[in-house]
Amino acid sequence: MTDVLAAFTLHPPEGPAFELLVVFLCVVLGPPLVQKAKVPGIIGLLLGGFLIGPNGLELIPAGSVLVPELGKVGLLYLMFVAGVELDLALLRVHRRAALVFGLMTFLAPMFMGTAVGLLLDFGAAGSLLLGSLLASHTLVLYPLVRERGLASDPAMASAVGATVLTDTLALVVLAGVAGSETQGGGVGSIALQIGGGLAILLVATLLLLPLAARATFGTLGRSRPIRYLLVFSFFLAAAVLADVVGIEGIVGAFFAGLALNRFVPNRGPLMSRIDFFGTALFIPMFLVSVGLLLDPEVMTQGETLKYAGIFVAACLGGKAIAAALTGPLFGYTRSQAALIFALTIPQAAATLAATIVGFDIGLFSETVVNAVLVLILVSVVVSTLVGERVADGMTAVDAGTVPLGEHVLVVVDEGLAPDLACHAAAHIAEADGGIVLPVLLLRSRRGAADAVRLRALEDAVQVAGIDADPTVIVATRPAEAILDLAAAQGASLVLVVQGHDQADPSFGSWSEAVAGLCPAPVAMVRGGYGGFRRTHIGADPRVDPAAPAVALAREIATRLGATDLHARPLDENAQGLTVVPVESWGELDALATPADGGLLLVPAPTVSRPTVPDRPEPPPEEQR
Amino acid sequence: MGILRRLRLRELLLKALPIGALWLAGCAAAEHGVAGGSFEPATPGVLRVVTAVVPTPGFWEGTPERVTGGYERELAQRLADRLDLDRVEVETTSFSRIVTGDLGGADLALALLTPTDERDEVLDFSDPYFVVPPAVLARADLRVRDLQTARALRWVVVQNTTLQDIVADTIDPQTDPVVVPNRNAAVREVLAGRGDAVLFDLPLAVAYAEGSRGALAVSSKLQTAEPIAAALPDGSDNVEAVSAAIRAFRADGTLDDLAERWLAPAARRNGASIPFLRSSRR
């Protein structure tokens, strides 16, 4: 027996499976443990990384490459998600305030960080990189702002919009600094390399990537896993291209995120999958790999703490100056100014990314990395404390304008061709980064025939590049069912596929009933899809050009690519899509669908869509 | 480009160009400050480097009296340039003495050193400049492709090296290995027929094979890779500066350039053409 036991040997666990196991344990246990102490989950991942790393329990030894390499992919993923998640619609609405605040909240900490770096003898490149990493910020507090109903507050919206600018500028500085450090030659050749590299990257991401996405989502990307992999490949390709032209890969990944922003609606299934894999795997992997660098011995050294204190002062000081100066310019209240300060101080994703790049290219020492980790911890904690306190004293703000393409409901009555409506919905939603919900309307269940209709709708949805599964509604009273669904989903626009023979001469069609009662604008779609190149507005000459239906028709036509927004006389032989503002139901019934084109009939909306002014009057402080 | 248009970034970029040019000029002229750690040499203006054996093919070429080049020699020069030191002084000592922490007053040791817990107690290590697998350097008439064949060989090991432990633990030869004081002595033993094979870091194994005029060949390599780093005196304040410099050399392609210049083509990309030592004959 003793011999048998002696022969039984245990080997110390090692290898990729073991390393992934300990990382996943960190991801599962780290955030909830620290959250019990009201510390953000990100800190739990960093601490977990330290615990399992070479400076902790050494479960992942110093020479291991698996976790650090996967962490690099996680970093690219993080920057891609940062770009793809940004709310560009808010940036559009509040562009002036966002631009001004964005510049201020970038320049003030950038200046302070650079000055601090020069005073600490970091050299020009190290100082500029330090400035840029303090200038960027991550919207760690945004979920809280959204939860409290403050996302539509003009000040908050400006801060969110400003993030696009600050992070882009910070990454451009990073690209410049890293480029100048890793490429030899004189000023001219470095400038040419960085300038040329950035130009190539901008063209490839902001111009070619959307084209590639549009071309592939409706073809290769019909299957969901493939669509996810396409998105993954797009940002990896951008990162690789950045690398090839001498720019840091994270810059490419961020630009890819911005470029695909419209194609990946924040509330859509594709974004859910991106979020899922990011939250579960890639981003924690990056944060844990950063935690491996944590060294308490270094972190508690006087020099590290001195650096950390100075970084915190420069960062928070710069962000406070920006918020304090922007407040009076746009008439923000003190609470609004305090909340945009809280929203823009957290240093996480972009800061960490720039720091790690600085470390990798030898600009930053381990001391600086550890000091930045202290800064991240302090900024996130201060932001949470200030943000929660200020948000408690503010009242929720009405969402204001709902962009037309935010949530487009496409209703396809049984037996009708859905192609035109699906393509139109996809274009309208894409402009706002919105989502499309296709609905198949049945009067009763008919087994195999229903399956055929559903498959036809699924095909049309996929060909149009829409990332959604159709919903089936069985209703004997279609109008009520659609109205309920539109209300429940918060539809911003309802497109109803309509057959020409639907209308009962006495009572009108059910779609007319929907148009008459729906709180969202409704448009009826007739005919087949033949592209939107010849989209134009066609109207009875007697229709008032200032009528609400005309304004809505113009908005829709613009999103469908129409360049001439002057109404032409209606023509039964017109080719392409005719967007028709309709002032009366009788007029609507009388319209014949052109043989070679389609009609998109736009009745006057039942409710006027409110608009948010670019610079609203602030409510008095006491009302908040 | 829609995003650019909306943000009016084009105007912004145009206005930022002159500032960017000034900034680039600043970067190009920049010295490397303390953000990457500061370096205090033992002798002002001089980087004193100690190594074990000269020549070590590919890494230290020439003679102890007159070192003519090599990967680690040139790495020392690049370090000196980056750390704003005027020149490099090379000293030699025994490998055993280096791993006991005695650098003889030198600022650092570059001698194909792998950080280990034991060595870490008496030395400080920089970030690695190499991560390489060990490779089997054997007489050319031997094909050492599997563990069973490897176990039957007469092994030669260099004392106090991590590779000595790998031979004992992983290969576990049937006869006790011949222990010699340095790499050149190990190669001499194999060439003289007193041993069959020796385990070296792959680039070194390839270099010795190429210099042996067909007498030796690299038969296989192991799956595990070992980091190679600079060693500094225990408690040195210079570790961060040296590590930052090595990271910079990796990022700007200096390490690749050195490998390209000094290491044999077969040793690059971790010896992609060299097969792994299999655990069985199948």
PDB file of N, CA, C and O in Angstrom, chain B residues 224-279:
ATOM      1  N   THR B 224       9.367  24.432 -23.738  1.00  0.00           N
ATOM      2  CA  THR B 224       9.390  25.577 -22.814  1.00  0.00           C
ATOM      3  C   THR B 224      10.407  26.606 -23.287  1.00  0.00           C
ATOM      4  O   THR B 224      11.445  26.259 -23.839  1.00  0.00           O
ATOM      5  N   ALA B 225      10.077  27.870 -23.060  1.00  0.00           N
ATOM      6  CA  ALA B 225      11.004  28.937 -23.427  1.00  0.00           C
ATOM      7  C   ALA B 225      11.454  29.657 -22.155  1.00  0.00           C
ATOM      8  O   ALA B 225      10.698  29.745 -21.194  1.00  0.00           O
ATOM      9  N   GLU B 226      12.668  30.137 -22.187  1.00  0.00           N
ATOM     10  CA  GLU B 226      13.214  30.797 -21.003  1.00  0.00           C
ATOM     11  C   GLU B 226      13.521  32.252 -21.308  1.00  0.00           C
ATOM     12  O   GLU B 226      14.064  32.561 -22.373  1.00  0.00           O
ATOM     13  N   PRO B 227      13.178  33.146 -20.375  1.00  0.00           N
ATOM     14  CA  PRO B 227      13.548  34.552 -20.594  1.00  0.00           C
ATOM     15  C   PRO B 227      15.038  34.773 -20.345  1.00  0.00           C
ATOM     16  O   PRO B 227      15.622  34.125 -19.487  1.00  0.00           O
ATOM     17  N   ILE B 228      15.622  35.650 -21.118  1.00  0.00           N
ATOM     18  CA  ILE B 228      17.028  36.027 -20.927  1.00  0.00           C
ATOM     19  C   ILE B 228      17.027  37.520 -20.594  1.00  0.00           C
ATOM     20  O   ILE B 228      16.436  38.320 -21.328  1.00  0.00           O
ATOM     21  N   ALA B 229      17.679  37.880 -19.502  1.00  0.00           N
ATOM     22  CA  ALA B 229      17.609  39.269 -19.050  1.00  0.00           C
ATOM     23  C   ALA B 229      18.963  39.750 -18.568  1.00  0.00           C
ATOM     24  O   ALA B 229      19.880  38.952 -18.333  1.00  0.00           O
ATOM     25  N   ALA B 230      19.058  41.075 -18.417  1.00  0.00           N
ATOM     26  CA  ALA B 230      20.278  41.647 -17.829  1.00  0.00           C
ATOM     27  C   ALA B 230      20.185  41.508 -16.314  1.00  0.00           C
ATOM     28  O   ALA B 230      19.103  41.664 -15.747  1.00  0.00           O
ATOM     29  N   ALA B 231      21.341  41.214 -15.693  1.00  0.00           N
ATOM     30  CA  ALA B 231      21.358  41.106 -14.232  1.00  0.00           C
ATOM     31  C   ALA B 231      22.070  42.326 -13.662  1.00  0.00           C
ATOM     32  O   ALA B 231      23.087  42.764 -14.200  1.00  0.00           O
ATOM     33  N   LEU B 232      21.504  42.883 -12.596  1.00  0.00           N
ATOM     34  CA  LEU B 232      22.102  44.037 -11.931  1.00  0.00           C
ATOM     35  C   LEU B 232      22.355  43.678 -10.480  1.00  0.00           C
ATOM     36  O   LEU B 232      21.748  42.727  -9.958  1.00  0.00           O
ATOM     37  N   PRO B 233      23.225  44.393  -9.813  1.00  0.00           N
ATOM     38  CA  PRO B 233      23.480  44.086  -8.399  1.00  0.00           C
ATOM     39  C   PRO B 233      22.180  44.137  -7.593  1.00  0.00           C
ATOM     40  O   PRO B 233      21.286  44.932  -7.895  1.00  0.00           O
ATOM     41  N   ASP B 234      22.095  43.285  -6.584  1.00  0.00           N
ATOM     42  CA  ASP B 234      20.879  43.228  -5.774  1.00  0.00           C
ATOM     43  C   ASP B 234      20.587  44.600  -5.163  1.00  0.00           C
ATOM     44  O   ASP B 234      21.478  45.252  -4.619  1.00  0.00           O
ATOM     45  N   GLY B 235      19.339  45.043  -5.296  1.00  0.00           N
ATOM     46  CA  GLY B 235      18.940  46.329  -4.714  1.00  0.00           C
ATOM     47  C   GLY B 235      19.335  47.526  -5.558  1.00  0.00           C
ATOM     48  O   GLY B 235      19.200  48.669  -5.117  1.00  0.00           O
ATOM     49  N   SER B 236      19.781  47.281  -6.786  1.00  0.00           N
ATOM     50  CA  SER B 236      20.200  48.396  -7.643  1.00  0.00           C
ATOM     51  C   SER B 236      19.028  49.319  -7.969  1.00  0.00           C
ATOM     52  O   SER B 236      17.907  48.862  -8.211  1.00  0.00           O
ATOM     53  N   ASP B 237      19.308  50.644  -7.994  1.00  0.00           N
ATOM     54  CA  ASP B 237      18.266  51.609  -8.382  1.00  0.00           C
ATOM     55  C   ASP B 237      18.169  51.748  -9.895  1.00  0.00           C
ATOM     56  O   ASP B 237      17.356  52.530 -10.393  1.00  0.00           O
ATOM     57  N   ASN B 238      19.015  51.016 -10.608  1.00  0.00           N
ATOM     58  CA  ASN B 238      19.071  51.198 -12.065  1.00  0.00           C
ATOM     59  C   ASN B 238      18.163  50.235 -12.844  1.00  0.00           C
ATOM     60  O   ASN B 238      18.115  50.307 -14.059  1.00  0.00           O
ATOM     61  N   VAL B 239      17.479  49.343 -12.116  1.00  0.00           N
ATOM     62  CA  VAL B 239      16.713  48.293 -12.817  1.00  0.00           C
ATOM     63  C   VAL B 239      15.647  48.902 -13.722  1.00  0.00           C
ATOM     64  O   VAL B 239      15.491  48.501 -14.882  1.00  0.00           O
ATOM     65  N   GLU B 240      14.916  49.905 -13.203  1.00  0.00           N
ATOM     66  CA  GLU B 240      13.818  50.474 -13.998  1.00  0.00           C
ATOM     67  C   GLU B 240      14.333  51.124 -15.268  1.00  0.00           C
ATOM     68  O   GLU B 240      13.716  51.000 -16.328  1.00  0.00           O
ATOM     69  N   ALA B 241      15.469  51.800 -15.163  1.00  0.00           N
ATOM     70  CA  ALA B 241      16.013  52.474 -16.353  1.00  0.00           C
ATOM     71  C   ALA B 241      16.429  51.449 -17.403  1.00  0.00           C
ATOM     72  O   ALA B 241      16.165  51.633 -18.598  1.00  0.00           O
ATOM     73  N   VAL B 242      17.071  50.364 -16.964  1.00  0.00           N
ATOM     74  CA  VAL B 242      17.513  49.340 -17.918  1.00  0.00           C
ATOM     75  C   VAL B 242      16.291  48.635 -18.523  1.00  0.00           C
ATOM     76  O   VAL B 242      16.223  48.396 -19.735  1.00  0.00           O
ATOM     77  N   SER B 243      15.298  48.326 -17.671  1.00  0.00           N
ATOM     78  CA  SER B 243      14.082  47.665 -18.178  1.00  0.00           C
ATOM     79  C   SER B 243      13.364  48.551 -19.191  1.00  0.00           C
ATOM     80  O   SER B 243      12.922  48.082 -20.241  1.00  0.00           O
ATOM     81  N   ALA B 244      13.247  49.839 -18.855  1.00  0.00           N
ATOM     82  CA  ALA B 244      12.561  50.766 -19.775  1.00  0.00           C
ATOM     83  C   ALA B 244      13.309  50.831 -21.102  1.00  0.00           C
ATOM     84  O   ALA B 244      12.688  50.850 -22.174  1.00  0.00           O
ATOM     85  N   ALA B 245      14.625  50.843 -21.023  1.00  0.00           N
ATOM     86  CA  ALA B 245      15.417  50.898 -22.260  1.00  0.00           C
ATOM     87  C   ALA B 245      15.199  49.638 -23.094  1.00  0.00           C
ATOM     88  O   ALA B 245      15.039  49.704 -24.314  1.00  0.00           O
ATOM     89  N   ILE B 246      15.151  48.490 -22.438  1.00  0.00           N
ATOM     90  CA  ILE B 246      14.951  47.235 -23.178  1.00  0.00           C
ATOM     91  C   ILE B 246      13.556  47.203 -23.810  1.00  0.00           C
ATOM     92  O   ILE B 246      13.390  46.778 -24.958  1.00  0.00           O
ATOM     93  N   ARG B 247      12.558  47.694 -23.067  1.00  0.00           N
ATOM     94  CA  ARG B 247      11.203  47.761 -23.655  1.00  0.00           C
ATOM     95  C   ARG B 247      11.213  48.684 -24.868  1.00  0.00           C
ATOM     96  O   ARG B 247      10.577  48.403 -25.885  1.00  0.00           O
ATOM     97  N   ALA B 248      11.913  49.794 -24.737  1.00  0.00           N
ATOM     98  CA  ALA B 248      11.991  50.724 -25.875  1.00  0.00           C
ATOM     99  C   ALA B 248      12.680  50.058 -27.064  1.00  0.00           C
ATOM    100  O   ALA B 248      12.244  50.225 -28.205  1.00  0.00           O
ATOM    101  N   PHE B 249      13.727  49.285 -26.796  1.00  0.00           N
ATOM    102  CA  PHE B 249      14.441  48.600 -27.883  1.00  0.00           C
ATOM    103  C   PHE B 249      13.542  47.567 -28.560  1.00  0.00           C
ATOM    104  O   PHE B 249      13.641  47.330 -29.756  1.00  0.00           O
ATOM    105  N   ARG B 250      12.662  46.948 -27.764  1.00  0.00           N
ATOM    106  CA  ARG B 250      11.742  45.982 -28.363  1.00  0.00           C
ATOM    107  C   ARG B 250      10.737  46.724 -29.247  1.00  0.00           C
ATOM    108  O   ARG B 250      10.437  46.315 -30.359  1.00  0.00           O
ATOM    109  N   ALA B 251      10.253  47.867 -28.737  1.00  0.00           N
ATOM    110  CA  ALA B 251       9.222  48.612 -29.474  1.00  0.00           C
ATOM    111  C   ALA B 251       9.775  49.245 -30.746  1.00  0.00           C
ATOM    112  O   ALA B 251       9.101  49.285 -31.769  1.00  0.00           O
ATOM    113  N   ASP B 252      11.006  49.749 -30.679  1.00  0.00           N
ATOM    114  CA  ASP B 252      11.506  50.458 -31.876  1.00  0.00           C
ATOM    115  C   ASP B 252      12.274  49.533 -32.835  1.00  0.00           C
ATOM    116  O   ASP B 252      12.838  49.997 -33.823  1.00  0.00           O
ATOM    117  N   GLY B 253      12.304  48.252 -32.551  1.00  0.00           N
ATOM    118  CA  GLY B 253      12.893  47.295 -33.493  1.00  0.00           C
ATOM    119  C   GLY B 253      14.384  47.073 -33.300  1.00  0.00           C
ATOM    120  O   GLY B 253      15.008  46.326 -34.066  1.00  0.00           O
ATOM    121  N   THR B 254      14.974  47.714 -32.266  1.00  0.00           N
ATOM    122  CA  THR B 254      16.415  47.552 -32.055  1.00  0.00           C
ATOM    123  C   THR B 254      16.784  46.091 -31.792  1.00  0.00           C
ATOM    124  O   THR B 254      17.765  45.574 -32.350  1.00  0.00           O
ATOM    125  N   LEU B 255      15.977  45.420 -30.959  1.00  0.00           N
ATOM    126  CA  LEU B 255      16.296  44.014 -30.637  1.00  0.00           C
ATOM    127  C   LEU B 255      16.215  43.142 -31.892  1.00  0.00           C
ATOM    128  O   LEU B 255      17.037  42.247 -32.090  1.00  0.00           O
ATOM    129  N   ASP B 256      15.230  43.426 -32.735  1.00  0.00           N
ATOM    130  CA  ASP B 256      15.125  42.672 -34.005  1.00  0.00           C
ATOM    131  C   ASP B 256      16.347  42.928 -34.883  1.00  0.00           C
ATOM    132  O   ASP B 256      16.874  42.011 -35.522  1.00  0.00           O
ATOM    133  N   ASP B 257      16.763  44.200 -34.912  1.00  0.00           N
ATOM    134  CA  ASP B 257      17.925  44.543 -35.731  1.00  0.00           C
ATOM    135  C   ASP B 257      19.169  43.802 -35.244  1.00  0.00           C
ATOM    136  O   ASP B 257      19.966  43.299 -36.045  1.00  0.00           O
ATOM    137  N   LEU B 258      19.326  43.744 -33.912  1.00  0.00           N
ATOM    138  CA  LEU B 258      20.496  43.058 -33.352  1.00  0.00           C
ATOM    139  C   LEU B 258      20.452  41.570 -33.695  1.00  0.00           C
ATOM    140  O   LEU B 258      21.479  40.975 -34.063  1.00  0.00           O
ATOM    141  N   ALA B 259      19.266  40.972 -33.581  1.00  0.00           N
ATOM    142  CA  ALA B 259      19.127  39.549 -33.905  1.00  0.00           C
ATOM    143  C   ALA B 259      19.435  39.319 -35.379  1.00  0.00           C
ATOM    144  O   ALA B 259      20.126  38.362 -35.749  1.00  0.00           O
ATOM    145  N   GLU B 260      18.934  40.230 -36.199  1.00  0.00           N
ATOM    146  CA  GLU B 260      19.157  40.131 -37.651  1.00  0.00           C
ATOM    147  C   GLU B 260      20.646  40.165 -37.967  1.00  0.00           C
ATOM    148  O   GLU B 260      21.155  39.433 -38.811  1.00  0.00           O
ATOM    149  N   ARG B 261      21.355  41.026 -37.239  1.00  0.00           N
ATOM    150  CA  ARG B 261      22.767  41.230 -37.555  1.00  0.00           C
ATOM    151  C   ARG B 261      23.658  40.122 -36.986  1.00  0.00           C
ATOM    152  O   ARG B 261      24.589  39.682 -37.657  1.00  0.00           O
ATOM    153  N   TRP B 262      23.350  39.674 -35.772  1.00  0.00           N
ATOM    154  CA  TRP B 262      24.309  38.819 -35.081  1.00  0.00           C
ATOM    155  C   TRP B 262      23.905  37.352 -34.978  1.00  0.00           C
ATOM    156  O   TRP B 262      24.768  36.507 -34.716  1.00  0.00           O
ATOM    157  N   LEU B 263      22.625  37.065 -35.124  1.00  0.00           N
ATOM    158  CA  LEU B 263      22.221  35.673 -34.924  1.00  0.00           C
ATOM    159  C   LEU B 263      22.007  34.986 -36.264  1.00  0.00           C
ATOM    160  O   LEU B 263      21.567  35.617 -37.240  1.00  0.00           O
ATOM    161  N   ALA B 264      22.267  33.695 -36.289  1.00  0.00           N
ATOM    162  CA  ALA B 264      22.115  32.933 -37.532  1.00  0.00           C
ATOM    163  C   ALA B 264      20.647  32.900 -37.941  1.00  0.00           C
ATOM    164  O   ALA B 264      19.768  32.883 -37.079  1.00  0.00           O
ATOM    165  N   PRO B 265      20.375  32.896 -39.254  1.00  0.00           N
ATOM    166  CA  PRO B 265      18.974  32.892 -39.713  1.00  0.00           C
ATOM    167  C   PRO B 265      18.157  31.766 -39.086  1.00  0.00           C
ATOM    168  O   PRO B 265      16.995  31.956 -38.745  1.00  0.00           O
ATOM    169  N   ALA B 266      18.788  30.591 -38.887  1.00  0.00           N
ATOM    170  CA  ALA B 266      18.036  29.450 -38.333  1.00  0.00           C
ATOM    171  C   ALA B 266      17.576  29.711 -36.897  1.00  0.00           C
ATOM    172  O   ALA B 266      16.661  29.063 -36.401  1.00  0.00           O
ATOM    173  N   ALA B 267      18.218  30.684 -36.229  1.00  0.00           N
ATOM    174  CA  ALA B 267      17.874  30.944 -34.831  1.00  0.00           C
ATOM    175  C   ALA B 267      16.746  31.947 -34.685  1.00  0.00           C
ATOM    176  O   ALA B 267      16.178  32.097 -33.608  1.00  0.00           O
ATOM    177  N   ARG B 268      16.414  32.639 -35.762  1.00  0.00           N
ATOM    178  CA  ARG B 268      15.374  33.662 -35.657  1.00  0.00           C
ATOM    179  C   ARG B 268      14.010  33.014 -35.554  1.00  0.00           C
ATOM    180  O   ARG B 268      13.827  31.865 -35.874  1.00  0.00           O
ATOM    181  N   ARG B 269      13.064  33.772 -35.136  1.00  0.00           N
ATOM    182  CA  ARG B 269      11.680  33.309 -34.927  1.00  0.00           C
ATOM    183  C   ARG B 269      11.694  32.023 -34.096  1.00  0.00           C
ATOM    184  O   ARG B 269      10.978  31.065 -34.367  1.00  0.00           O
ATOM    185  N   ASN B 270      12.526  32.033 -33.055  1.00  0.00           N
ATOM    186  CA  ASN B 270      12.628  30.904 -32.137  1.00  0.00           C
ATOM    187  C   ASN B 270      12.901  29.582 -32.863  1.00  0.00           C
ATOM    188  O   ASN B 270      12.387  28.530 -32.492  1.00  0.00           O
ATOM    189  N   GLY B 271      13.650  29.656 -33.916  1.00  0.00           N
ATOM    190  CA  GLY B 271      14.033  28.452 -34.642  1.00  0.00           C
ATOM    191  C   GLY B 271      12.843  27.701 -35.197  1.00  0.00           C
ATOM    192  O   GLY B 271      12.663  26.509 -34.914  1.00  0.00           O
ATOM    193  N   ALA B 272      12.037  28.403 -35.992  1.00  0.00           N
ATOM    194  CA  ALA B 272      10.779  27.816 -36.485  1.00  0.00           C
ATOM    195  C   ALA B 272      11.010  26.507 -37.255  1.00  0.00           C
ATOM    196  O   ALA B 272      10.154  25.620 -37.252  1.00  0.00           O
ATOM    197  N   SER B 273      12.188  26.390 -37.892  1.00  0.00           N
ATOM    198  CA  SER B 273      12.428  25.194 -38.712  1.00  0.00           C
ATOM    199  C   SER B 273      12.966  24.014 -37.885  1.00  0.00           C
ATOM    200  O   SER B 273      13.107  22.914 -38.405  1.00  0.00           O
ATOM    201  N   ILE B 274      13.263  24.259 -36.631  1.00  0.00           N
ATOM    202  CA  ILE B 274      13.836  23.177 -35.801  1.00  0.00           C
ATOM    203  C   ILE B 274      12.704  22.434 -35.091  1.00  0.00           C
ATOM    204  O   ILE B 274      11.854  23.070 -34.444  1.00  0.00           O
ATOM    205  N   PRO B 275      12.667  21.102 -35.191  1.00  0.00           N
ATOM    206  CA  PRO B 275      11.533  20.370 -34.592  1.00  0.00           C
ATOM    207  C   PRO B 275      11.607  20.337 -33.059  1.00  0.00           C
ATOM    208  O   PRO B 275      12.675  20.516 -32.477  1.00  0.00           O
ATOM    209  N   PHE B 276      10.431  20.123 -32.453  1.00  0.00           N
ATOM    210  CA  PHE B 276      10.388  19.978 -30.997  1.00  0.00           C
ATOM    211  C   PHE B 276      10.844  18.568 -30.607  1.00  0.00           C
ATOM    212  O   PHE B 276      10.658  17.611 -31.366  1.00  0.00           O
ATOM    213  N   LEU B 277      11.413  18.453 -29.430  1.00  0.00           N
ATOM    214  CA  LEU B 277      11.782  17.141 -28.894  1.00  0.00           C
ATOM    215  C   LEU B 277      10.485  16.451 -28.468  1.00  0.00           C
ATOM    216  O   LEU B 277       9.763  16.955 -27.600  1.00  0.00           O
ATOM    217  N   ARG B 278      10.190  15.309 -29.109  1.00  0.00           N
ATOM    218  CA  ARG B 278       8.919  14.628 -28.826  1.00  0.00           C
ATOM    219  C   ARG B 278       9.067  13.766 -27.575  1.00  0.00           C
ATOM    220  O   ARG B 278      10.162  13.324 -27.223  1.00  0.00           O
ATOM    221  N   SER B 279       7.937  13.501 -26.933  1.00  0.00           N
ATOM    222  CA  SER B 279       7.998  12.703 -25.711  1.00  0.00           C
ATOM    223  C   SER B 279       8.030  11.211 -26.033  1.00  0.00           C
ATOM    224  O   SER B 279       8.344  10.392 -25.195  1.00  0.00           O
TER     225      SER B 279
END
